[in-house]
Coordinates of C-alpha atoms in Angstrom, one line a residue:
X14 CA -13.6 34.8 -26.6
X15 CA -16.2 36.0 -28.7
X16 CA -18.1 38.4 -26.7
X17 CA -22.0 38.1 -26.4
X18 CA -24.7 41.0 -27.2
X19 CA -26.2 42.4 -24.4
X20 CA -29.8 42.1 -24.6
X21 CA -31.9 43.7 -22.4
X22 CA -34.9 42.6 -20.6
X23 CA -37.6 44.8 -19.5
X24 CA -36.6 44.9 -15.6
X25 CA -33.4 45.7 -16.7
X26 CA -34.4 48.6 -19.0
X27 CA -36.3 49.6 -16.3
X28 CA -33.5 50.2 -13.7
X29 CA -31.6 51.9 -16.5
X30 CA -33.9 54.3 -17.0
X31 CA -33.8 54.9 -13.4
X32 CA -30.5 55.8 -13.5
X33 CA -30.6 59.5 -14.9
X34 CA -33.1 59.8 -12.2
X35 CA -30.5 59.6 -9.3
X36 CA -28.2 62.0 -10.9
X37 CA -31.2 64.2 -11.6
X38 CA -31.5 64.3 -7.5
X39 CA -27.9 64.2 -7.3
X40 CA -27.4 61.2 -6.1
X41 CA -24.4 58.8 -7.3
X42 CA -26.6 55.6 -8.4
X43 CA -23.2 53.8 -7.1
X44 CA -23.0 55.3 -4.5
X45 CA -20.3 56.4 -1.8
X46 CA -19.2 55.4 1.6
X47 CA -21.1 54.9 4.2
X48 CA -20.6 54.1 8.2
X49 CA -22.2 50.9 8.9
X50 CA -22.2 51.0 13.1
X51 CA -23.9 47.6 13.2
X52 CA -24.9 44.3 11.4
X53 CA -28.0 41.9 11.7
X54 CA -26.6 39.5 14.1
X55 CA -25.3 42.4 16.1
X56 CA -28.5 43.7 16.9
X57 CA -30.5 40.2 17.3
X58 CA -27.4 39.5 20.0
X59 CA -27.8 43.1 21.4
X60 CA -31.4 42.4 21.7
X61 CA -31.9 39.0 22.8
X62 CA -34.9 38.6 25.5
X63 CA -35.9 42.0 25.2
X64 CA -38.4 41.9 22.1
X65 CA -41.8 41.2 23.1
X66 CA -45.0 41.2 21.2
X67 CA -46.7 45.2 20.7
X68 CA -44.8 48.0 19.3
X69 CA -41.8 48.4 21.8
X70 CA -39.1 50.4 21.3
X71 CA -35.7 49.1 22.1
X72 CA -33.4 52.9 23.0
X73 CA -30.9 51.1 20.3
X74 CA -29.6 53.5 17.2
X75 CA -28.1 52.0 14.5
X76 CA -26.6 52.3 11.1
X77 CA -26.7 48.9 9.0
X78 CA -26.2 48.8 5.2
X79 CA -27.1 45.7 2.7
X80 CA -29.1 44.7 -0.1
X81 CA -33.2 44.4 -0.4
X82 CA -34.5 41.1 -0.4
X83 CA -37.9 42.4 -0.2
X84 CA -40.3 45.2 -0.5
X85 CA -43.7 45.2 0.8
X86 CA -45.1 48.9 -0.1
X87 CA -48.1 50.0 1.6
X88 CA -48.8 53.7 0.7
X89 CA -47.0 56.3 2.7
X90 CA -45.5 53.5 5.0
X91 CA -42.9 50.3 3.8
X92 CA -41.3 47.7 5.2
X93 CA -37.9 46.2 3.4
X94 CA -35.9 43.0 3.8
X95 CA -32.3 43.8 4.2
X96 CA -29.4 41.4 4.0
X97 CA -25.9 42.1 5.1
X98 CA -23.1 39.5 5.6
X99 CA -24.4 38.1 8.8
X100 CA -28.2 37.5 7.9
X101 CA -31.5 39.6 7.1
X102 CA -33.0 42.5 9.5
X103 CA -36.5 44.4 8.8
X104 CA -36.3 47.8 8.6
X105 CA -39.9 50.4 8.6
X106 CA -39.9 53.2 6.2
X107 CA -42.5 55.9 6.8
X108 CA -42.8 59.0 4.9
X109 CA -43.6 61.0 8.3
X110 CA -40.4 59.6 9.5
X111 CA -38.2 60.3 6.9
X112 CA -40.2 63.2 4.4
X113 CA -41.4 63.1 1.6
X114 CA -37.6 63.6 -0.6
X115 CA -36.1 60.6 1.2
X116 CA -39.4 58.4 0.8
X117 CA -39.6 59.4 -2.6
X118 CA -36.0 58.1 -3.4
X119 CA -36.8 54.9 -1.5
X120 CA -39.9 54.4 -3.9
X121 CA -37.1 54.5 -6.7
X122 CA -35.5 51.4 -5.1
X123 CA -35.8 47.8 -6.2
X124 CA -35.1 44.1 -4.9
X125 CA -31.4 43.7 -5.6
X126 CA -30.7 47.5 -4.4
X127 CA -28.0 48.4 -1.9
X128 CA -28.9 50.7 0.6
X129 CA -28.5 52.1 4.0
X130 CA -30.5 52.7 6.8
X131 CA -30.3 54.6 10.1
X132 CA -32.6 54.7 12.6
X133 CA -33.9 53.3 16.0
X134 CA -34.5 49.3 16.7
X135 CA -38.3 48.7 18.2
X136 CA -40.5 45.2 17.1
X137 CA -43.5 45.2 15.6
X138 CA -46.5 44.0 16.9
X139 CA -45.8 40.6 16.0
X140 CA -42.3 40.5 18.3
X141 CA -39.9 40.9 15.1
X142 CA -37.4 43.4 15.3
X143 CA -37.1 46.2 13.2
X144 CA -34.9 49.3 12.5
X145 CA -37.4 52.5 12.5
X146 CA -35.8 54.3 9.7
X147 CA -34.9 57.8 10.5
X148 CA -32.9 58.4 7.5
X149 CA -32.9 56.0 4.0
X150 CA -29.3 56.3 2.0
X151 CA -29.3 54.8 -2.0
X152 CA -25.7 53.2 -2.2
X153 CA -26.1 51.2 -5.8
X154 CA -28.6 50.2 -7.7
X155 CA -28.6 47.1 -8.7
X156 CA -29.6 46.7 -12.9
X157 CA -30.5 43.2 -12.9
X158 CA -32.9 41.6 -11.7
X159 CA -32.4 38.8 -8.9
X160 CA -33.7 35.3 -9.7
X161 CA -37.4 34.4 -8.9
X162 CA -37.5 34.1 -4.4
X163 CA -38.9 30.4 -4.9
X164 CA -36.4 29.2 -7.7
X165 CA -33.3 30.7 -7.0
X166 CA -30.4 29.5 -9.0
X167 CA -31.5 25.3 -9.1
X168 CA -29.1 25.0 -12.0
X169 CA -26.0 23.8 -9.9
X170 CA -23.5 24.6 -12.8
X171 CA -24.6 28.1 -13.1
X172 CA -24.5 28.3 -9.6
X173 CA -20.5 27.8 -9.5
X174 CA -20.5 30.0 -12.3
X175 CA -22.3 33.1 -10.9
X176 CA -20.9 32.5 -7.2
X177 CA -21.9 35.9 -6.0
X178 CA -25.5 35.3 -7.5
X179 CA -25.0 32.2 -5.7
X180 CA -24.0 33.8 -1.9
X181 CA -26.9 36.2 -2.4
X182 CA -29.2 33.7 -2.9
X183 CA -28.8 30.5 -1.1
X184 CA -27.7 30.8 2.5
X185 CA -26.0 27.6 2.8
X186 CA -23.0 28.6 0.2
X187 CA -23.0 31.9 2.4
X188 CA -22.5 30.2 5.2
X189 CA -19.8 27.4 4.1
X190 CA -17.9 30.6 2.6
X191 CA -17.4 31.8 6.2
X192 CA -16.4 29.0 7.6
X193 CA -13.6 27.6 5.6
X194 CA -11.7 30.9 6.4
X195 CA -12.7 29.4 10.5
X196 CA -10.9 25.8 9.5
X197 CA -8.2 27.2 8.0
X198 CA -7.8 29.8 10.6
X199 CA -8.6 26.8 13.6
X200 CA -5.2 24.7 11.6
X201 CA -3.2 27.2 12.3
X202 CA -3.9 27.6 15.7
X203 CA -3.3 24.4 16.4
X204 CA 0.0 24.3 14.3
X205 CA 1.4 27.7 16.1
X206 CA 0.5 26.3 19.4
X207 CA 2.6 23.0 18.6
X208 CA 5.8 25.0 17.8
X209 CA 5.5 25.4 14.1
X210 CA 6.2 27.6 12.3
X211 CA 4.3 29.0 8.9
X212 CA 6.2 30.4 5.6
X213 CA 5.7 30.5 2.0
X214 CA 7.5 29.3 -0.4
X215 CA 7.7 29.6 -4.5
X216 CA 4.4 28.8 -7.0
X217 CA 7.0 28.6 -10.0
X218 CA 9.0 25.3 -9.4
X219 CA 12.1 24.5 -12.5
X220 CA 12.1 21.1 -11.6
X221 CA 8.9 18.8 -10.9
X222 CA 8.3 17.0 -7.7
X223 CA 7.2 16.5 -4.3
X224 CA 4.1 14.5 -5.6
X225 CA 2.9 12.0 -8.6
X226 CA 1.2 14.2 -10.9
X227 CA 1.3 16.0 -14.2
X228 CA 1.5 19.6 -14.7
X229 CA 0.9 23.0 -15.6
X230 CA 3.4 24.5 -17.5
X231 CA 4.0 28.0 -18.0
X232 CA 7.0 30.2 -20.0
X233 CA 8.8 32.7 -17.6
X234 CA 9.4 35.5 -20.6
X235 CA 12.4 37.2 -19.1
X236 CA 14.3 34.0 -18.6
X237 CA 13.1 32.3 -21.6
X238 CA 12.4 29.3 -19.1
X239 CA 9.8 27.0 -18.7
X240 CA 8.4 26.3 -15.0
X241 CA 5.7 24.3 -13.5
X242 CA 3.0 25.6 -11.5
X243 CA 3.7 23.5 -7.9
X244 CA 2.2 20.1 -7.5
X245 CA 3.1 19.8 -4.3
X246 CA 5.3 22.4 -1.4
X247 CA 7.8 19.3 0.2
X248 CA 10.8 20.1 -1.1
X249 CA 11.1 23.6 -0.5
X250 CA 9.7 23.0 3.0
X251 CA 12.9 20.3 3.2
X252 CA 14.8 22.6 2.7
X253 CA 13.7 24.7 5.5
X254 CA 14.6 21.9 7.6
X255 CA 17.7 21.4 6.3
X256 CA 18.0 25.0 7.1
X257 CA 17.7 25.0 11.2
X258 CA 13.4 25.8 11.4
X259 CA 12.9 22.7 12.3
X260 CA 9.3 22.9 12.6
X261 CA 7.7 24.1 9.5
X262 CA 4.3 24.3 7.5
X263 CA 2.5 26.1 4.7
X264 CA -1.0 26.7 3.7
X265 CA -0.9 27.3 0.0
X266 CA -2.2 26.7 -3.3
X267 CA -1.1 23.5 -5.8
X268 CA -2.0 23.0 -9.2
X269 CA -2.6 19.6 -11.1
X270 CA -3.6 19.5 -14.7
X271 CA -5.8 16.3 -14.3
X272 CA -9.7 15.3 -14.1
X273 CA -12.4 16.8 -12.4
X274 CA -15.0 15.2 -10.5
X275 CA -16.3 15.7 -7.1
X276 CA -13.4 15.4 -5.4
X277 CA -11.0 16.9 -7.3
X278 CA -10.6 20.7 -8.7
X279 CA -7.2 21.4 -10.8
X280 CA -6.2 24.1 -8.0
X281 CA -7.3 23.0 -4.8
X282 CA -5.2 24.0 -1.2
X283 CA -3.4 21.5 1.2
X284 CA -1.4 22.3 4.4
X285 CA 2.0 20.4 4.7
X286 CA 3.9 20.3 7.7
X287 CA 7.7 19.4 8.8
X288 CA 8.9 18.3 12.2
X289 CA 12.8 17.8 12.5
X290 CA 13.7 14.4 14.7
X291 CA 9.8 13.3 14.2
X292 CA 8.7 10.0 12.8
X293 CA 5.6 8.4 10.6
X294 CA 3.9 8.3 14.6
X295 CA 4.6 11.8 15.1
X296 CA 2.7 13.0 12.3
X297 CA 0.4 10.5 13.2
X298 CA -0.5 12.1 16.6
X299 CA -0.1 15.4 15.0
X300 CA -2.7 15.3 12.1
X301 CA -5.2 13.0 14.6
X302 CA -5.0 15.6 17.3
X303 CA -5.6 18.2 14.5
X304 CA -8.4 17.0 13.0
X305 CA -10.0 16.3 16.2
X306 CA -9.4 19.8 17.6
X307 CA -10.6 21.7 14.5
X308 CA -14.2 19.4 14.1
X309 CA -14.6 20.3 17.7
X310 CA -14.0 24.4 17.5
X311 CA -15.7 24.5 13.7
X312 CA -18.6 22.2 14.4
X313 CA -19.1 21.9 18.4
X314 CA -18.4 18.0 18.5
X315 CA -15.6 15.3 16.9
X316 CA -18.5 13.2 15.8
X317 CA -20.0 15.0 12.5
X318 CA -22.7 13.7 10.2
X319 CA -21.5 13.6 6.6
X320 CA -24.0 12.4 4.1
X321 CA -25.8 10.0 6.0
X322 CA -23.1 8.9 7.3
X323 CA -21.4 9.1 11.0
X324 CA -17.8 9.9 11.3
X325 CA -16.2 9.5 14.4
X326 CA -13.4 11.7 14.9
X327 CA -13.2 11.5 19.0
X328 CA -12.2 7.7 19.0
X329 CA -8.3 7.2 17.9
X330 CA -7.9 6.3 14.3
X331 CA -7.7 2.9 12.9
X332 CA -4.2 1.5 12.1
X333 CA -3.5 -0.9 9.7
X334 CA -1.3 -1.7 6.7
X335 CA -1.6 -2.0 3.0
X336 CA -1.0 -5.3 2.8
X337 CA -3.5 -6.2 5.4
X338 CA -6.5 -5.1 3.8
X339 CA -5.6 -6.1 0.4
X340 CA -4.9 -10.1 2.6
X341 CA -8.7 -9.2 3.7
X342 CA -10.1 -8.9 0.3
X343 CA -8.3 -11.0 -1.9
X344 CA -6.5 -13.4 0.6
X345 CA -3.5 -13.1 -0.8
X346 CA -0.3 -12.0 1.7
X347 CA 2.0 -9.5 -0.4
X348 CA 4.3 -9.5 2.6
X349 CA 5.6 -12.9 1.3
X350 CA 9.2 -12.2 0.6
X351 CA 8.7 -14.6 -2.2
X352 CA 6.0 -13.7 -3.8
X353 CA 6.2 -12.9 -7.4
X354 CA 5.5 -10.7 -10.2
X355 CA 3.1 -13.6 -12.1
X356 CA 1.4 -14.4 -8.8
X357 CA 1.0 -10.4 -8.3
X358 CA -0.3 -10.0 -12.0
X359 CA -2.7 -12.9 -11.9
X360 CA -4.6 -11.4 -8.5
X361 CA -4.7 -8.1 -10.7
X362 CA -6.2 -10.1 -13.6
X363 CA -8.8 -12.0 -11.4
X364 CA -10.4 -8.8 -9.9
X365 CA -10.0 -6.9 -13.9
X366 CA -7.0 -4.2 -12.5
X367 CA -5.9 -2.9 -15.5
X368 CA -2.1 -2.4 -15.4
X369 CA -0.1 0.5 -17.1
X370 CA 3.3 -0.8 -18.9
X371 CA 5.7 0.9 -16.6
X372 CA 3.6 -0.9 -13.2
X373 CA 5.7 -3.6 -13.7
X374 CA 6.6 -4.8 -10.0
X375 CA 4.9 -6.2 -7.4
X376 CA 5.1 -3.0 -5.2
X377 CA 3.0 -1.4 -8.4
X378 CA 0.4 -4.0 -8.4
X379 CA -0.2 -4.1 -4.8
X380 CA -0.7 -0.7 -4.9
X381 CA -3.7 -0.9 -7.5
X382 CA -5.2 -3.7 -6.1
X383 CA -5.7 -1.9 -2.8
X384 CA -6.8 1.6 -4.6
X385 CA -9.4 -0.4 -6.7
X386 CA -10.5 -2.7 -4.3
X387 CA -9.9 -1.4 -0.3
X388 CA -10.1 2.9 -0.3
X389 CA -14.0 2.7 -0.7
X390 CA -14.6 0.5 2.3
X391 CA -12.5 3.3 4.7
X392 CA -15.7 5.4 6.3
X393 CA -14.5 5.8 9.2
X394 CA -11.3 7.9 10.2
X395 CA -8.4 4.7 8.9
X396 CA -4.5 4.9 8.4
X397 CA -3.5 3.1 6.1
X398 CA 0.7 2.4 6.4
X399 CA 3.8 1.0 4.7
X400 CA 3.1 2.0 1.5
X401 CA 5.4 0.3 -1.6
X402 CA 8.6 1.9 -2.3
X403 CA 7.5 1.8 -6.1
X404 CA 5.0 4.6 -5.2
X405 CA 7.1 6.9 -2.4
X406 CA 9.6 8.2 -4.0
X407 CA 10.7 10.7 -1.3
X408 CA 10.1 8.0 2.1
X409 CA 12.2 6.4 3.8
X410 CA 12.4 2.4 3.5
X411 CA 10.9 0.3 6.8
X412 CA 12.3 -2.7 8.3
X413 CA 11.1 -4.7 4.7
X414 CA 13.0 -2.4 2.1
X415 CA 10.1 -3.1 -0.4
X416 CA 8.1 -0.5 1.8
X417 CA 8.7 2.6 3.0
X418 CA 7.3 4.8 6.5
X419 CA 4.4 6.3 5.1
X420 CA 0.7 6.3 5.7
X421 CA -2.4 8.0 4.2
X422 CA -5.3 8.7 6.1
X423 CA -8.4 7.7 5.0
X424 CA -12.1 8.8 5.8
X425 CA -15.3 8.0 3.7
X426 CA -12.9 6.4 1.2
X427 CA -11.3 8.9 0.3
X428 CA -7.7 10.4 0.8
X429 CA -7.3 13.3 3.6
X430 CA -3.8 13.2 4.5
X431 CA 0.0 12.1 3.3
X432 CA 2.5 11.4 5.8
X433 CA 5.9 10.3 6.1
X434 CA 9.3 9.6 7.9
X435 CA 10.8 11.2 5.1
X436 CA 13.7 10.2 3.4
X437 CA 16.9 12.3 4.3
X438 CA 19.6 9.6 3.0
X439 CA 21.2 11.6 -0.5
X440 CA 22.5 8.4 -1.7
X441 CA 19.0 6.7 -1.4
X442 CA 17.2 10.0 -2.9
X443 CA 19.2 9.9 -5.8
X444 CA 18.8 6.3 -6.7
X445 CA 14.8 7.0 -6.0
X446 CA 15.1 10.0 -8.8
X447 CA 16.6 8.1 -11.4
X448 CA 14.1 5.1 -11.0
X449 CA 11.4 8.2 -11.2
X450 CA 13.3 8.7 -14.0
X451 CA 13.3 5.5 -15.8
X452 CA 9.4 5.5 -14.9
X453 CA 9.0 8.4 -17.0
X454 CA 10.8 7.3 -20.3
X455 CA 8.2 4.1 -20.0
X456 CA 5.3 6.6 -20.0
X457 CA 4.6 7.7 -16.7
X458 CA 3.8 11.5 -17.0
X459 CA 3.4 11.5 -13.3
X460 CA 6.5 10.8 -12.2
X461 CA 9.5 13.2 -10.5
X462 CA 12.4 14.9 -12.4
X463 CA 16.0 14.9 -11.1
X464 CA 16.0 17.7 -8.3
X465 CA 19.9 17.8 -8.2
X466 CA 19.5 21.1 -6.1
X467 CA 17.7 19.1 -3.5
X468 CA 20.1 16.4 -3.5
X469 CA 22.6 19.1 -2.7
X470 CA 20.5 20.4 -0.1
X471 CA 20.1 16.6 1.9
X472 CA 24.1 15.9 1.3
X473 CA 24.8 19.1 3.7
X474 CA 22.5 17.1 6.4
X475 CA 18.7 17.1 6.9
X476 CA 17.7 15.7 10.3
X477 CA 15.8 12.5 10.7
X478 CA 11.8 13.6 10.5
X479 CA 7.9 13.7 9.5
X480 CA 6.4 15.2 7.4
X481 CA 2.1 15.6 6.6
X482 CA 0.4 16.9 3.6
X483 CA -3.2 17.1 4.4
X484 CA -6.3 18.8 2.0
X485 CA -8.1 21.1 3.3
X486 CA -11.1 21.3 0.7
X487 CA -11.7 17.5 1.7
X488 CA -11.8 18.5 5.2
X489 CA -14.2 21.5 4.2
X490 CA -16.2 19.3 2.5
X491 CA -16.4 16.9 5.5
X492 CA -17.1 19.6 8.6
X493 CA -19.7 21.6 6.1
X494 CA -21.4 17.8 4.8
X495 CA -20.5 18.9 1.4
X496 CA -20.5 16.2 -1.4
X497 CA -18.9 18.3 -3.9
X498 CA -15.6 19.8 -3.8
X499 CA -17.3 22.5 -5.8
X500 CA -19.2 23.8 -2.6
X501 CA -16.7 24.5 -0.8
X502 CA -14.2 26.4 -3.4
X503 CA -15.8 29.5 -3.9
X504 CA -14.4 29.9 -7.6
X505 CA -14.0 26.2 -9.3
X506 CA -12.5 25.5 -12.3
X507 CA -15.8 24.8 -15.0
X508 CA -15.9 24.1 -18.5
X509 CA -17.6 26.6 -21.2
X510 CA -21.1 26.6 -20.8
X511 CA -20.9 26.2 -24.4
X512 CA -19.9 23.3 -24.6

């Protein structure tokens, strides 16, 4: 990429200048370490009921360290605006308090600045707390300019773009940033407490599957090999099973080379889970209970607001299957042992489903009638089971061997969660590969590959169980009321802004 001529505005010439300045009074402009003893929210806690209005001192000494947000110069006295990680604190400069070298340094600084500050906590007469600075430290300067108090960054692209512009700036992205690491952190609690275990298994896959969806592809030099960045972690995670863990999961990174939009960024990070000698209702009560746990210990309550909406985590989930709701909106019962591809085609055609060439069965159609006609109507927390064998390649087959043990768990119409009684049959598996397969010479790029490794893996003996893919940006997005996927990954995939 081409790369763009600096051009400098006068702010930013300004704070250049400055810069043979500091070493002049050597002083690294970037400063060095420095011990920061406490942060904002550690003094506010530290201090709670004991600030009154009048100048009080509060017999607290501190060290905190962040950048200016503000500067209000009056003379031989200032006060500055200082945010660290945990929010903003006011800190008094006075020349009589610090001398005249130290206050003449500070009158160097500028909004944007990082600095330090040690000194004694009192209020003001207003009640505000304050740190009394006894001794001002330059850490780095900061040589552009932040954007105007009032405006901020409104531009929502450059936002994602400039991310750290973007957590300086606008507390709300600060504040989602902290707590994914809490809901990520809360999942595994629950997990560890229920016997699982977590590992971490391979981004490079030779072989694509575990999910419908097309791929990266990358060269491996030294082997001369082509692999696929991971769509999915359930095979390898089989494999653990077939091993002896029995319980397993893993938080981790997939990649999908397919659309953006608001729900979807081309990396984006799920957390699957495998229970040996568990079912489709044991992953049912597992991903229920975990959802309701972590809205509780992230938010204070299972009942979140999300958009205007209401979501009611605390009450159990609906249940009902696929061919239910699609009876509900288009009255026709796909159940019907003999109902056939013309009949299936001609619902499709009244409601305008467009159908790719290689959906040719009824198990294909069903399944696009529902996507296009039922997801959007699931607000509230809805599983939706027994899912066509066309579409789940890896399940294993109900009672009716045109559907298979699997349910996906919808809230505000769109997908959270995956689930399975998984299919450990190597006879069966192999017959769904090559049907994947035949998929896939019709035109489906989506579809598995042959996994003969896998195959080898079942035929030693994988024990009957459940398995849950679940992903954890969607639940971000619902315990943060985000409406963009973009929100809550602090580095999205964008376009050029050229373009």
């Amino acid at each position: 990429m081409e790369e763009k001529e600096l051009v400098l505005n006068d702010q930013e010439i300004a704070r250049r200048n400055k810069l043979e300045k500091y070493k002049e009074l050597g002083i690294d402009p970037f400063g060095k370490a420095f011990k920061v003893t406490h942060h904002a929210q550690d003094i506010r806690d530290i201090c709670k009921g004991r600030s009154a209005l009048g100048i009080k001192r509060l017999h607290l000494n501190v060290s905190i360290a962040g950048r200016i947000m503000a500067i209000r110069r009056m003379g031989k006295a200032s006060f500055i605006n200082l945010q660290d990680k945990t929010g903003n604190m006011q800190a008094y400069i006075g020349i009589n308090d610090v001398g005249a070298k130290q206050y003449d340094l500070f009158k160097m600084a500028d909004i944007g600045d990082i600095v330090g500050v040690t000194g004694e906590v009192m209020t003001t007469r207003t009640g505000e707390l304050t740190v009394k600075t006894l001794k001002f430290t330059h850490l780095s300067k900061s040589l552009k300019p932040l954007p105007e108090k009032f405006h901020g960054l409104t531009d929502v692209e450059e936002r994602y773009r400039h991310r750290y512009v973007d957590l300086i700036m606008n507390e709300d992205s600060k504040k989602i940033a902290f707590t994914r690491p809490k809901i990520i952190r809360a999942i595994q609690s629950y997990l560890d407490e229920n016997g699982y275990v977590e590992v971490e298994t391979s981004v490079l896959n030779p072989i694509l599957g575990g999910a419908a969806a097309r791929p990266f592809v990358t060269h491996h030099n030294a082997l001369d090999k082509d692999f696929y960045l991971r769509i999915a972690t359930e095979l390898p995670l089989k494999r653990l099973l077939v091993g002896g863990m029995e319980r397993v999961y893993e938080i981790g990174r997939l990649f999908r080379n397919e659309g953006m939009d608001t729900t979807h960024n081309p990396e984006f990070t799920t957390v699957e889970a495998y229970e040996a000698f568990g079912n489709l209702q044991s992953m049912r009560k597992l991903s229920e209970g975990m959802i309701r746990k972590v809205a509780k210990d992230v938010t204070g309550s299972a009942i979140i607001e999300y958009q205007g909406k209401t979501i009611d985590f605390s009450k159990p989930f609906r249940w009902v299957s696929m061919v239910d709701l699609v009876k509900e909106k288009t009255g026709v019962d796909f159940s019907r042992e003999d109902i056939t591809f013309e009949e299936a085609k001609a619902v499709a055609d009244k409601y305008g489903i467009k159908l790719d060439k290689f959906k040719n069965t009824v198990g294909y159609i069903l399944n696009e009638i529902y996507e296009e006609l039922c997801q959007d109507d699931l607000i509230q927390p809805t599983f939706v089971y027994s899912y066509p064998i066309e579409v789940s390649p890896l399940t294993k087959r109900g009672k009716d061997p045109r559907f298979t043990e699997r349910f996906e768990l919808f809230v505000n119409g769109k997908e959270l969660a995956n689930a399975y009684t998984e299919l450990n049959d190597p006879i069966d598996q192999k017959e769904r590969f090559i049907a994947q397969l035949k998929a896939k010479e019709l035109g489906d790029d989506e579809a598995s590959e042959m996994d003969y490794d896998f195959l080898n893996a079942l035929e030693y003996g994988m024990p009957p169980a459940g398995g849950i893919g679940m992903g954890i940006d969607r639940l971000v997005m619902l315990l943060t009321n985000q409406a963009s996927i973009r929100e809550v990954i602090l580095f999205p995939t964008m376009r050029d802004s050229n373009k």
